[in-house]
Amino acid sequence: MKAKLKTILFVYFLLLIASCQKNKFENEKRNDVLAFLKKLEANSLEPSKEEKYLDTLCQKLQVQKNDSATRNLYFKIAVKYYNLNRLDKYLIVTKQIRRLSVKDNDSSHIAKSLYYLGDYFESKTQLDSAFSYYLQSEQIYKQLKDNINSGKLALYKAGILYGAGIFTESEIGAVNALRLLSKTDNTRLLYECYNLLGISLQETNQHKKSLHYFNLALKQVENLENEGDSKEKVIKSRISVYNNMGIVYEKLENHQQAIHLYTIGLQTKDLKQNYPKLYAMLLNNLGYSKMKLGNNKGVEKLLFESLRIRDSLQIEPGIVASKIRIGEYYLYKKDTINALKFIREGFILSKKIESNYDIIHALKLLTENDSKNKTFYSNLYFKVNDSIQNTERETRNKFARIAYETDQVEEINEILSKRNTNIIIGSGIVILFLGVFFVMYRLKSKNKELLFVQQQQTANERIYRLMLAQQSETEKARNEERNRIAMELHDGIVNSIFTTRFNLIQLDPGALDKKEQLVKELEKTENEIRRVSHDLTQNLLFEDKSFPEILTTLVASQKNQYDTKFDVSIDKYIDWSSVSSDTKIHIYRIIQEAIQNSNKYSKAERCFIVLLKTAAKITIRIWDNGVGFNPEKVKYGIGLKNIKDRTKMVNGELKITSGPENGTTIEIIF
């Protein structure tokens, strides 16, 4: 028995020594890796040599124990690969970290690896994948009650939504991030939050709120400077806010204040030498604001200097912005040839870099100013605008779907389930007690609930009876109105017409006085018909529908023997509440008459109706690709005459462009 015990103790002793030797070996290997990293940080090596060092470190780490220290070394290596722009190796290392973290049930490192994966996909502009990984990481950090990382990831998600043009959701995301970050003392993240809120609100034309958040961002820049943050970051942050505020004041048409802010930014010491990209941006915006203010002195120099710098730095989005601005400047100088040249160049480059805002902006300018190719650019504008709207809708749905699907992911829940078992059991007991208490309470309140339901049913019956009574009164009022109109038509108009007709039959050709009297009677009848018609139109045309819905219904109902495809686009920024009912009637009749003419004569494959807000005016454009006609030779029929007359009634300008086999465009601006 004693011999057996000695043997067991001896074996245990050997295992203990082996374990100590193994730990010693692993520690030596880890120290070796740390020594390599210190060498890299101490010496500035060439990128190729640094990459070889990192490859060697990865190989050494593969034999290390899977613990938090090893994974932290992997994280450091991943960051260095990212800084070297070796994103392929950065992705491999990050996936390895995630695999090891899942294996060790380390929630903090799982969240961090997901965040690193999000950075990879964002750098590759795969925004949907980046959004998904950020969202997964954020959920884990929330469970760990890590406000800084939760807020940071909520902010990054909001930034992705802004980049995708989903501004309302970006604003909501930034507000959620701010709720978390306001509980921390991270000044840099607070600044980014306020700045993102400002530009998101700016895009949705909430200018007052936008300026409020930009001012808060400026205060955070001052705090960053006091805290000793990087001088370069402070300068870039401050100039960015000044520029963004200037853009808001441009939208408010307060160009004097915009010029003031751009000038403050340009006064930054050594701005041109150290930050040429920011310098060019401020020059371009300053030149534009001066032009809008009517101060053309030095504008051309500012705009071309900005373009030169951006061209030398190959900043393609900046080059597009500069070319379009220069085009607008030449339009202002009434130099249409040069204006169209620069705008076309900006349009071509904006298509190359897929800048939707600049594509639409350039097409709108070309449509309004290139009379020779107006139809081409107008058609392209509508096509691109529809495409962009569909893309934005699909993108919004995609991010919503990612958020929903991520909520359904069970992988992370399984990882956290073991750690939270005790909490769940305790919560279950508490819930059980609460459930028993709730059942008892529910039984006591059941009678009260039944009584309430009975009272509710009684109230519903009363409401139903009142609705029936109201419906009866409404129908009665309608019948009375119909009877009133019938009486007016019968007693007034029909009798008057009958009397006049009878008198005309009996009229002596030589009785001029009697003839004049009968003409006056007809005029009275005409005015009476107009009054009744006006009452009917005012009451029925816009009943229970918004004006855009009425126009959409009108266009959607069109059919003809040529199978013409009718489409309508109505600018959402038109404030129809400020348009009078009479004007709406004229608009409706003009569009109705134009569509009718297209149905009868054009033989078109497509007819497009668009209503645009241009400054303080509304533009109606009806275009078809039918057979067309010669406006100079064709006599104005009743239809075109009505359109012309109604245009005059709304103080508008009518322009008809057409030609044989070139389609027809009718444009009314009022």
CSV table of N, CA and C in Angstrom, one decimal, residues 1-11:
chain,number,residue,atom,x,y,z
A,1,MET,N,0.8,-1.2,0.0
A,1,MET,CA,0.0,0.0,0.0
A,1,MET,C,0.9,1.2,0.0
A,2,LYS,N,1.9,1.2,0.9
A,2,LYS,CA,2.8,2.4,1.0
A,2,LYS,C,3.6,2.6,-0.3
A,3,ALA,N,4.0,1.4,-1.0
A,3,ALA,CA,4.7,1.5,-2.2
A,3,ALA,C,3.9,2.1,-3.3
A,4,LYS,N,2.6,1.7,-3.4
A,4,LYS,CA,1.7,2.3,-4.4
A,4,LYS,C,1.5,3.8,-4.2
A,5,LEU,N,1.4,4.2,-2.9
A,5,LEU,CA,1.3,5.7,-2.6
A,5,LEU,C,2.5,6.4,-3.0
A,6,LYS,N,3.7,5.8,-2.8
A,6,LYS,CA,4.9,6.5,-3.2
A,6,LYS,C,5.0,6.7,-4.7
A,7,THR,N,4.5,5.6,-5.4
A,7,THR,CA,4.5,5.7,-6.9
A,7,THR,C,3.6,6.8,-7.4
A,8,ILE,N,2.5,6.9,-6.8
A,8,ILE,CA,1.5,8.0,-7.2
A,8,ILE,C,2.1,9.4,-7.0
A,9,LEU,N,2.7,9.5,-5.8
A,9,LEU,CA,3.3,10.8,-5.5
A,9,LEU,C,4.5,11.2,-6.4
A,10,PHE,N,5.3,10.1,-6.8
A,10,PHE,CA,6.4,10.3,-7.7
A,10,PHE,C,5.9,10.8,-9.1
A,11,VAL,N,4.8,10.1,-9.6
A,11,VAL,CA,4.3,10.5,-10.9
A,11,VAL,C,3.7,11.9,-10.9
